Backbone as JSON Lines, residues from 0, in Angstrom:
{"i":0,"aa":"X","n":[-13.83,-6.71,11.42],"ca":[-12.73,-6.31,12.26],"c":[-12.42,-4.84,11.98]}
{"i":1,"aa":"X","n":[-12.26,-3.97,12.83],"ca":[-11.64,-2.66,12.85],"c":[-10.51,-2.38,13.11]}
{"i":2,"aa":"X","n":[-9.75,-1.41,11.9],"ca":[-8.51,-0.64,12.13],"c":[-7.74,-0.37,13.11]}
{"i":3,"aa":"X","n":[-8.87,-0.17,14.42],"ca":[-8.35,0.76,15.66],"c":[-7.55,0.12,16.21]}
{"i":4,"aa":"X","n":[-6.92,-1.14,16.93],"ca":[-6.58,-1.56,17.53],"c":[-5.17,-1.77,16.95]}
{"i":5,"aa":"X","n":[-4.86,-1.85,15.47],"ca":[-3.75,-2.12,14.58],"c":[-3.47,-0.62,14.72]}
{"i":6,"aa":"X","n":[-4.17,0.61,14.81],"ca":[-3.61,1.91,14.98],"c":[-3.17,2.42,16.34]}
{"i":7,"aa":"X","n":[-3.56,1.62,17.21],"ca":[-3.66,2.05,18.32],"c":[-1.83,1.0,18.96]}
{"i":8,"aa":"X","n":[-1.47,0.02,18.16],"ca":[-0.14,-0.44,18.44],"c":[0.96,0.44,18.12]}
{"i":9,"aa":"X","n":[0.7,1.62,16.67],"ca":[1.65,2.13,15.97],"c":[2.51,3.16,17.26]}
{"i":10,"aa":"X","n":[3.81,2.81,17.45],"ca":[3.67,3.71,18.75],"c":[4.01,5.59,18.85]}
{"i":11,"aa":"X","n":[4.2,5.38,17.06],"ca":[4.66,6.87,16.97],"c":[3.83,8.03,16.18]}
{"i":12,"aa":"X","n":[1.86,7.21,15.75],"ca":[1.67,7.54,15.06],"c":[0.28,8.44,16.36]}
{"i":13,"aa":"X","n":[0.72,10.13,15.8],"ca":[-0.3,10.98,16.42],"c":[-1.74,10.69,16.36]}
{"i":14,"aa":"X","n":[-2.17,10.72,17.69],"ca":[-3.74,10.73,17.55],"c":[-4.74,11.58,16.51]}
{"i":15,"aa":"X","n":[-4.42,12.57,15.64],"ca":[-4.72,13.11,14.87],"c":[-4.75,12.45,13.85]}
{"i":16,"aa":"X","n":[-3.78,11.91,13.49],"ca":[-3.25,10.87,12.4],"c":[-4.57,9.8,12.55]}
{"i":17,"aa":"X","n":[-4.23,9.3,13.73],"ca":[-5.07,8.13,13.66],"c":[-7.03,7.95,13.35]}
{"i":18,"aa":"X","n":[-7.26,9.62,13.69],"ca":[-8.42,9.7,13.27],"c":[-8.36,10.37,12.19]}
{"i":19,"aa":"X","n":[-7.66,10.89,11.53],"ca":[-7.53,10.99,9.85],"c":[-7.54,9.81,9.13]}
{"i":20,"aa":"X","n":[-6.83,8.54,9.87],"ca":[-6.72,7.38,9.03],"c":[-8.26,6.54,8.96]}
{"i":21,"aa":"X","n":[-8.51,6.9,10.61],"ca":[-10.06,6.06,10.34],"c":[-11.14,6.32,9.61]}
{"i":22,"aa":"X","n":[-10.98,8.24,9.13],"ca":[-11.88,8.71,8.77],"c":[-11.81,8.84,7.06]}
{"i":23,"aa":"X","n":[-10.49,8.1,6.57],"ca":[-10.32,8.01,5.3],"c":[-10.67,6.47,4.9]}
{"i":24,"aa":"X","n":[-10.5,5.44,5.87],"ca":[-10.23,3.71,5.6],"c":[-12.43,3.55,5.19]}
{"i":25,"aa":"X","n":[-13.21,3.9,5.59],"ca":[-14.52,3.74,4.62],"c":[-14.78,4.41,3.65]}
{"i":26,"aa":"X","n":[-14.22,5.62,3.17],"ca":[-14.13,6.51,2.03],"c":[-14.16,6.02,0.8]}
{"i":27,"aa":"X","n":[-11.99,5.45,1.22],"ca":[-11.83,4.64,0.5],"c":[-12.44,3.23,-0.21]}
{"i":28,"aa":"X","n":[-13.03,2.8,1.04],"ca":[-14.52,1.68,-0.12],"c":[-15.33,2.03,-0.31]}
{"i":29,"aa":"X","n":[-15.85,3.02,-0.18],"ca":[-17.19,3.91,-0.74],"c":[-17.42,4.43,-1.88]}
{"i":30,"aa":"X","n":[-15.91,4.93,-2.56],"ca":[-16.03,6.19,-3.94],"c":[-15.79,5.16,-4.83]}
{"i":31,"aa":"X","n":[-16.92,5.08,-5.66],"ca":[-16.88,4.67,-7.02],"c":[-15.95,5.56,-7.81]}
{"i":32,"aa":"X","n":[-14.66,5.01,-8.51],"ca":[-14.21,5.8,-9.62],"c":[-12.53,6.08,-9.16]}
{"i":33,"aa":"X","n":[-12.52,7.06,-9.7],"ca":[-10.88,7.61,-8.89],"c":[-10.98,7.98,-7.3]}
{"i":34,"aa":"X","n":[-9.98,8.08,-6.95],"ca":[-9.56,8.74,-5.35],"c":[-8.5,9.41,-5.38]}
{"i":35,"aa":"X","n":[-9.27,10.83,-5.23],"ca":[-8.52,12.12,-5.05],"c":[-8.73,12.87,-4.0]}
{"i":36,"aa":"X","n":[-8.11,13.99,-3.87],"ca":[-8.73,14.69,-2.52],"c":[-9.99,15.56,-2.97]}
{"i":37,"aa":"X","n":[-10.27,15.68,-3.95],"ca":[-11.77,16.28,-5.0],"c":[-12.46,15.65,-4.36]}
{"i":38,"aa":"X","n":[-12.64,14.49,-4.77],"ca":[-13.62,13.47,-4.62],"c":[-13.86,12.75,-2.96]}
{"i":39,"aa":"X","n":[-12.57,12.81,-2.13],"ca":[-12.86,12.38,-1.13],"c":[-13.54,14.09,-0.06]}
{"i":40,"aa":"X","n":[-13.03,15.11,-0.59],"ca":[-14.18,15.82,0.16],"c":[-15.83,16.01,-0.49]}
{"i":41,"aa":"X","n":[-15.92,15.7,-1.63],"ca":[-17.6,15.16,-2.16],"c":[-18.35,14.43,-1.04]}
{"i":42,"aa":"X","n":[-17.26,13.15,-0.35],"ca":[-18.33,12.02,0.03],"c":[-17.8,12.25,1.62]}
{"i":43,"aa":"X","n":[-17.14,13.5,2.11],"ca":[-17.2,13.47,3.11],"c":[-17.01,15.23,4.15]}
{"i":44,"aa":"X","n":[-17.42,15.58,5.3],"ca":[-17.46,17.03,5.44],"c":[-16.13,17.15,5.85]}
{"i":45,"aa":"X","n":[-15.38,17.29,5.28],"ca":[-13.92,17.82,5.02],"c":[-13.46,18.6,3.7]}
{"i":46,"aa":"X","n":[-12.72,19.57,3.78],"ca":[-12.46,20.16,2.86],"c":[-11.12,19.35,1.71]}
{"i":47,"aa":"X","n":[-11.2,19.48,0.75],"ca":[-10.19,19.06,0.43],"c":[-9.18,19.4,0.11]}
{"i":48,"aa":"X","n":[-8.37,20.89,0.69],"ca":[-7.28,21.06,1.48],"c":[-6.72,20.49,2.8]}
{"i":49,"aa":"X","n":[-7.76,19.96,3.48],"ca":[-7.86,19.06,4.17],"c":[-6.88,18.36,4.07]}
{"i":50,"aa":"X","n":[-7.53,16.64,3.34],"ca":[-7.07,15.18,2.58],"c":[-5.19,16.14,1.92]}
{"i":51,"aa":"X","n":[-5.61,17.16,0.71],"ca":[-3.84,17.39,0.6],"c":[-3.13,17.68,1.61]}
{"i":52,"aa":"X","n":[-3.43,17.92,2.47],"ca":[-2.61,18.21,3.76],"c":[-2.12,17.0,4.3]}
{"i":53,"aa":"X","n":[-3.17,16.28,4.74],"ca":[-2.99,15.23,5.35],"c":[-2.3,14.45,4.75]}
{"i":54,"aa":"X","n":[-2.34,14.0,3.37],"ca":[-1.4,12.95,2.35],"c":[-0.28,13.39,2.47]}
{"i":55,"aa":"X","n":[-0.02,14.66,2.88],"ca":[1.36,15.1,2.45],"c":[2.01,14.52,3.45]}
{"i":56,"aa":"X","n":[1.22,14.83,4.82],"ca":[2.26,13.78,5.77],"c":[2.59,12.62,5.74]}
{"i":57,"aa":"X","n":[4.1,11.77,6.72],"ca":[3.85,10.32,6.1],"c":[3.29,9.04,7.11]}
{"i":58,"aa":"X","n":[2.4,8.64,6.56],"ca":[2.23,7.51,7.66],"c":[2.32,6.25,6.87]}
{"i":59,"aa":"X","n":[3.1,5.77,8.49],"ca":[3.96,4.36,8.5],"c":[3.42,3.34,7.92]}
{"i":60,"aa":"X","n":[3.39,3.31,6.3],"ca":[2.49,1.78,5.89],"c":[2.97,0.83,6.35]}
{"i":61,"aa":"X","n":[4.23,0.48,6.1],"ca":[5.0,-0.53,6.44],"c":[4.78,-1.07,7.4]}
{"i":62,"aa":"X","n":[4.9,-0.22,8.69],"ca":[4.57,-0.5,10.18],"c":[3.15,-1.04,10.29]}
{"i":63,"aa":"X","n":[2.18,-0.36,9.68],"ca":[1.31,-0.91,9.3],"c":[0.39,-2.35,9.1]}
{"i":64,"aa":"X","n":[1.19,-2.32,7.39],"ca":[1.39,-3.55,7.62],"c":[1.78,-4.85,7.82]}
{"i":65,"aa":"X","n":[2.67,-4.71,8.54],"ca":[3.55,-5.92,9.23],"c":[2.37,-5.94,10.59]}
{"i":66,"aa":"X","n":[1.58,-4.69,11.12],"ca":[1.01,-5.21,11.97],"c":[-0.29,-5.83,11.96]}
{"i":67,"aa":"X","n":[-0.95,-5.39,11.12],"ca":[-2.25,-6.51,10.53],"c":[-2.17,-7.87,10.59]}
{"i":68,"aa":"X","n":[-1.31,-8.73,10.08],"ca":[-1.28,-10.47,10.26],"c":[-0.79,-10.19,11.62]}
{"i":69,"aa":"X","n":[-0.18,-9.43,12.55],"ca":[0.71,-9.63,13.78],"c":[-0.97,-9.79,14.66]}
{"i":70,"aa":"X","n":[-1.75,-8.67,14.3],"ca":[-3.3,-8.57,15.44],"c":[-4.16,-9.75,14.86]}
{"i":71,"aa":"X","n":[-4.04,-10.34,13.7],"ca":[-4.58,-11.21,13.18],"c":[-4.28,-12.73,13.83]}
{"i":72,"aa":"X","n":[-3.1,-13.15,14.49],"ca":[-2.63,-14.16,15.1],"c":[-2.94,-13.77,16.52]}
{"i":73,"aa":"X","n":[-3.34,-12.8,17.35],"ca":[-3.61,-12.58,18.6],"c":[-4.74,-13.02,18.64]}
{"i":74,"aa":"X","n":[-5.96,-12.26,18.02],"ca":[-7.01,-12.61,17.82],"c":[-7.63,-14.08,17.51]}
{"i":75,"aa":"X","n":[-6.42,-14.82,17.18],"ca":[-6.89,-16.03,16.91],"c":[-7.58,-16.79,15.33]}
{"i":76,"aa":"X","n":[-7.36,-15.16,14.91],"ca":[-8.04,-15.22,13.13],"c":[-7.38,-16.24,12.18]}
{"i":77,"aa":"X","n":[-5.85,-16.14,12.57],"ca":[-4.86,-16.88,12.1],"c":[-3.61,-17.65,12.86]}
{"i":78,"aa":"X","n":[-3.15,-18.81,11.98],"ca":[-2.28,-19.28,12.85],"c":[-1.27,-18.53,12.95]}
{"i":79,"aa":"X","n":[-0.2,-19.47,13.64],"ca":[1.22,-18.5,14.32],"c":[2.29,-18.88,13.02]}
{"i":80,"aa":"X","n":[1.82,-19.26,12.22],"ca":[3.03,-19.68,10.83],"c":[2.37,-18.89,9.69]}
{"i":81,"aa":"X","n":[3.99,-18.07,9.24],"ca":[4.03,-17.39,8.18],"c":[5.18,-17.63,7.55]}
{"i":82,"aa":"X","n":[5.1,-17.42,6.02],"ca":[6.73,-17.06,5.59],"c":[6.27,-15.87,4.48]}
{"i":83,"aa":"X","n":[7.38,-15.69,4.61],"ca":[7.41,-14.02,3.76],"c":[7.85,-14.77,1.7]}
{"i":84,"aa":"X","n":[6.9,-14.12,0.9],"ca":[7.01,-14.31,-0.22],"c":[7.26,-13.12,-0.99]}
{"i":85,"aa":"X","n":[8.03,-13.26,-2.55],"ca":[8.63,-12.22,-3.26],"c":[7.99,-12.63,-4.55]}
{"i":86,"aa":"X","n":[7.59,-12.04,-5.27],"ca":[7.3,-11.97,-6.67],"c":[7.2,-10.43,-7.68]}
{"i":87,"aa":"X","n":[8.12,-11.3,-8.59],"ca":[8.56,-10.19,-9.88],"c":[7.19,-9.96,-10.48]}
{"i":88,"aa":"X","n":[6.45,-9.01,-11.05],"ca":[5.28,-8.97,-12.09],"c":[5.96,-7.88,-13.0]}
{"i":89,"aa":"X","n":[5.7,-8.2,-14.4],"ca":[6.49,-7.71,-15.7],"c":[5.37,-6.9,-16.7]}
{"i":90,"aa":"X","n":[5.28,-5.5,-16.66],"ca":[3.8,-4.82,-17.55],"c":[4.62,-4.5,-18.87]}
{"i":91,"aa":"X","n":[4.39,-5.46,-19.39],"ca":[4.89,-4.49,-21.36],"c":[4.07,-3.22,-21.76]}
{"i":92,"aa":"X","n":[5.86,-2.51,-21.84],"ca":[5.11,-0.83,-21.65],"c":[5.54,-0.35,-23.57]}
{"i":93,"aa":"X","n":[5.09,0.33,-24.15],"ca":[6.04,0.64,-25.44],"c":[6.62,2.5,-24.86]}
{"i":94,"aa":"X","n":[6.92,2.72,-25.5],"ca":[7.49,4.33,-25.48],"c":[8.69,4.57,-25.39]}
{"i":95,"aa":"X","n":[8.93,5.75,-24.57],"ca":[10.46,5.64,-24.07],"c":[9.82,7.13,-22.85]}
{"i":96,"aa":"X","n":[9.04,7.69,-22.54],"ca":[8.77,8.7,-21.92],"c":[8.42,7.79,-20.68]}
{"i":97,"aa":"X","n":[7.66,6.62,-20.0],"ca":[7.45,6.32,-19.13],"c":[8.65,6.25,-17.7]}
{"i":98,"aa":"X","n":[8.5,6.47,-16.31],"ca":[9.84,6.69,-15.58],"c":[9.98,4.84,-15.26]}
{"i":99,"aa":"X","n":[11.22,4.61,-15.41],"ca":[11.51,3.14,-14.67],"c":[11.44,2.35,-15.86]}
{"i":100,"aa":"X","n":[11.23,2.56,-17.56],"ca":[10.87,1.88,-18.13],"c":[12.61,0.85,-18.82]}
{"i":101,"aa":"X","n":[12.52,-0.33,-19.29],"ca":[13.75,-0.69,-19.48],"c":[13.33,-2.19,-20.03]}
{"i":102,"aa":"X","n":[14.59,-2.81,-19.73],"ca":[14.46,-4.39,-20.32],"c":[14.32,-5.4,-19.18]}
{"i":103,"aa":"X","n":[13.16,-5.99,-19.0],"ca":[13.31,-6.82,-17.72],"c":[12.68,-8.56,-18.4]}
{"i":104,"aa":"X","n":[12.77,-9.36,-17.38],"ca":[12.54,-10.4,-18.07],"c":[10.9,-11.13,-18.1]}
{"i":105,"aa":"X","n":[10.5,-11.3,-19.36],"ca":[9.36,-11.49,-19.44],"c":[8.65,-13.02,-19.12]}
{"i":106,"aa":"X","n":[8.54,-13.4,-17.78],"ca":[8.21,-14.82,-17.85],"c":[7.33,-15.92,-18.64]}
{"i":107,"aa":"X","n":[6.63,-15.61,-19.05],"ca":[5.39,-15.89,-19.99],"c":[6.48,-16.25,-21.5]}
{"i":108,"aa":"X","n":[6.99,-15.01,-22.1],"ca":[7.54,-15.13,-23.21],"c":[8.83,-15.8,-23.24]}
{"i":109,"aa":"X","n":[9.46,-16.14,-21.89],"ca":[10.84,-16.42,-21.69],"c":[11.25,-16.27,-22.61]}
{"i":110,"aa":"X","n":[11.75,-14.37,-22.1],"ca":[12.82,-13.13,-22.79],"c":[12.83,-12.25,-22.28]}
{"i":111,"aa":"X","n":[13.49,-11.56,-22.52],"ca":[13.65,-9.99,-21.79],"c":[13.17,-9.34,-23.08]}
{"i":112,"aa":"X","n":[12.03,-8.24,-22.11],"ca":[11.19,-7.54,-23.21],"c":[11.09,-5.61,-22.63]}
{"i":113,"aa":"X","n":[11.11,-4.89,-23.41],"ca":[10.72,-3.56,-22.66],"c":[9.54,-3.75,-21.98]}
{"i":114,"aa":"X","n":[9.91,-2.76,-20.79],"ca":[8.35,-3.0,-19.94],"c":[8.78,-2.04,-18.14]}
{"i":115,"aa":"X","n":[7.66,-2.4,-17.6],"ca":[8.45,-2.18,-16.29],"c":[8.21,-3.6,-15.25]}
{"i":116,"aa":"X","n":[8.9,-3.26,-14.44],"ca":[8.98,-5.01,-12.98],"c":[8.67,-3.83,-12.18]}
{"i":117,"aa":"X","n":[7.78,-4.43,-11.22],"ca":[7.84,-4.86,-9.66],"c":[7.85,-5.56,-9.14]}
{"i":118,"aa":"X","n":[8.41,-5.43,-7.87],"ca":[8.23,-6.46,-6.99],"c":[7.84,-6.43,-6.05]}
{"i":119,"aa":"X","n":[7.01,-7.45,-5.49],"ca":[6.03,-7.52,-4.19],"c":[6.68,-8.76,-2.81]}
{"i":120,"aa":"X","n":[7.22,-8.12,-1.42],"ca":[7.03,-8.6,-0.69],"c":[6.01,-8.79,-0.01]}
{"i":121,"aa":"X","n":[5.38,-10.38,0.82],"ca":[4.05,-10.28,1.03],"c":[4.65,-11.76,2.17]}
{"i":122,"aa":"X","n":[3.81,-11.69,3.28],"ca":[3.85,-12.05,3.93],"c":[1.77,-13.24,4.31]}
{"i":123,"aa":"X","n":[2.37,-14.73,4.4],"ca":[1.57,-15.29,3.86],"c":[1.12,-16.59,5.16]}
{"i":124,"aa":"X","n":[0.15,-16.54,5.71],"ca":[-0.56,-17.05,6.6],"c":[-0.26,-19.12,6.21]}
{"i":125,"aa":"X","n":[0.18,-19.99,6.79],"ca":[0.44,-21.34,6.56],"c":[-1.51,-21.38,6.75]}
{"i":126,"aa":"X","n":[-2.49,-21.37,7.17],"ca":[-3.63,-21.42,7.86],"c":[-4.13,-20.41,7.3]}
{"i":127,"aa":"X","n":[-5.3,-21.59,6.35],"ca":[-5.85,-20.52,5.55],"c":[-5.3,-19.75,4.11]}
{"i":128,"aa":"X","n":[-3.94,-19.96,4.08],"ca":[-3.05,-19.14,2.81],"c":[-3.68,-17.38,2.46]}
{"i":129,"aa":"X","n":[-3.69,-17.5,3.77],"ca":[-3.9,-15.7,3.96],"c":[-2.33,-14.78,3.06]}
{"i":130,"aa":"X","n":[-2.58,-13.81,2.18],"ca":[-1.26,-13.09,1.68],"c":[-1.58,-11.55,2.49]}
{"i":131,"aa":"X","n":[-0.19,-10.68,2.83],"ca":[-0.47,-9.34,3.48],"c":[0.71,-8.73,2.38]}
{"i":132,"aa":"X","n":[0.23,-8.23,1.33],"ca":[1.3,-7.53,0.95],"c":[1.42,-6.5,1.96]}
{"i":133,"aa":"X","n":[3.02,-6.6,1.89],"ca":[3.88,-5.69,3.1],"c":[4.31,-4.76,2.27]}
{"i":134,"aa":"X","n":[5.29,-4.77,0.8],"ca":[6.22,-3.71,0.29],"c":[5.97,-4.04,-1.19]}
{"i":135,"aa":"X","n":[5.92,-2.95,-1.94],"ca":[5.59,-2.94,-3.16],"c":[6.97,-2.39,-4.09]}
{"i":136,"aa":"X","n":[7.69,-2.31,-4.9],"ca":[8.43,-1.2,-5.06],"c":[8.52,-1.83,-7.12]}
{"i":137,"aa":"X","n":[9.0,-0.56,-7.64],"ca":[9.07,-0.94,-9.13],"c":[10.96,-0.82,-9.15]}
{"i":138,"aa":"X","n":[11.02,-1.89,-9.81],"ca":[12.4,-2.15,-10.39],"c":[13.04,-1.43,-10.9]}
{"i":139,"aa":"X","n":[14.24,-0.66,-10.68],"ca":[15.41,0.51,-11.9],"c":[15.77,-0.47,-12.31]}
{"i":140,"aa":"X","n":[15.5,-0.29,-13.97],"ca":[16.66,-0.7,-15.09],"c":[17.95,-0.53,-14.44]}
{"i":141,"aa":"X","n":[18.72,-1.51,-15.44],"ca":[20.0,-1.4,-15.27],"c":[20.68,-0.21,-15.26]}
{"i":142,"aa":"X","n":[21.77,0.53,-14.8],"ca":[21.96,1.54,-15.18],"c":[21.63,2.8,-14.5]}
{"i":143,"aa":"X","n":[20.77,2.71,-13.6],"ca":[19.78,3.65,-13.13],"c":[19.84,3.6,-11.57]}
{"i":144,"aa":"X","n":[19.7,4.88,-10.7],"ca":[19.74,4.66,-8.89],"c":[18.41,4.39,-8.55]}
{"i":145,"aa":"X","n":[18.62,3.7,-7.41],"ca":[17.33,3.46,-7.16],"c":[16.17,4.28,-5.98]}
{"i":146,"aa":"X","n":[15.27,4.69,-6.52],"ca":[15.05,5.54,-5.37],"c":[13.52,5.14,-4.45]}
{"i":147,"aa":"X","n":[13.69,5.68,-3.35],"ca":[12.61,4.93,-2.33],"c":[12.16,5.97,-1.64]}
C-alpha cells in the first residue's frame, strides 16, 4: 500500500510537502544506522540543507495518523471497529541531568522509582488487533509545565 492517497486527504498539506514526504518515507527504510540529514543526503540526490530545511517545517503527524486506519477501513483492509488505547511505559533513568526525569510509578516493581513515563495513545483495529500509534508524549514530573 502507498502513502499517496493518505497524503493526498491531508487538506492543508502543500504539494511540495507531499513530495518531500514521499521522497523521505523509503529512505527512511533503507539507511542502516542513524537518520540524519548527513546520512539521508548519502542515500539520496538531495542536499542536506535540503532534509534541514524541510524538518524544520511542520507536518501534520497527527492528522496523519488518525488517517492511516481511516484509508485502511475504506479499502476494506480493516474492519469499521476501533477503540482508542493508552499506555504508561516507565525507563529507569539514574542522574539528575536528563530533561523530564522524576519519580513515576514503576509497574513491574510496584513503586515509584526515578526514571522517565510516556505515554502512548494508539488506536486499535477490533479485526485483526491492528495498533496505530496516534500520540506519543513523555510525562512532566510533578512540579513541572508541561510542554508540547
Amino acid at each position: 500500500m502507498t502513502i499517496l492517497p493518505v497524503l493526498l486527504t491531508l487538506p492543508h498539506l502543500p504539494v511540495t510537502q507531499q513530495r518531500f514526504f514521499l521522497h523521505l518515507m523509503p529512505l527512511w527504510q533503507a539507511i542502516p544506522g542513524r537518520i540524519n540529514a548527513l546520512n539521508l543526503s548519502r542515500y539520496s540526490g538531495w542536499d542536506e540543507r535540503t532534509f534541514r530545511r524541510w524538518f524544520a517545517k511542520a507536518l501534520p503527524w497527527n492528522t496523519l495518523q488518525w488517517s492511516v486506519p481511516e484509508l485502511l477501513v475504506r479499502l476494506g483492509t480493516l474492519g469499521s471497529g476501533f477503540v482508542l488505547l493508552m499506555d504508561a511505559s516507565f525507563v529507569p533513568k539514574a542522574g539528575t541531568r536528563t530533561a523530564g526525569i522524576g519519580k513515576f510509578w514503576n509497574g513491574p516493581a510496584s513503586r515509584s522509582e526515578q526514571g522517565l513515563e510516556l505515554s502512548c495513545l494508539a488506536k486499535m483495529s477490533w479485526v485483526g488487533r491492528h495498533v496505530f500509534p496516534v500520540r506519543v508524549v513523555q510525562t512532566q514530573p510533578a512540579g513541572t509545565k508541561q510542554t508540547d
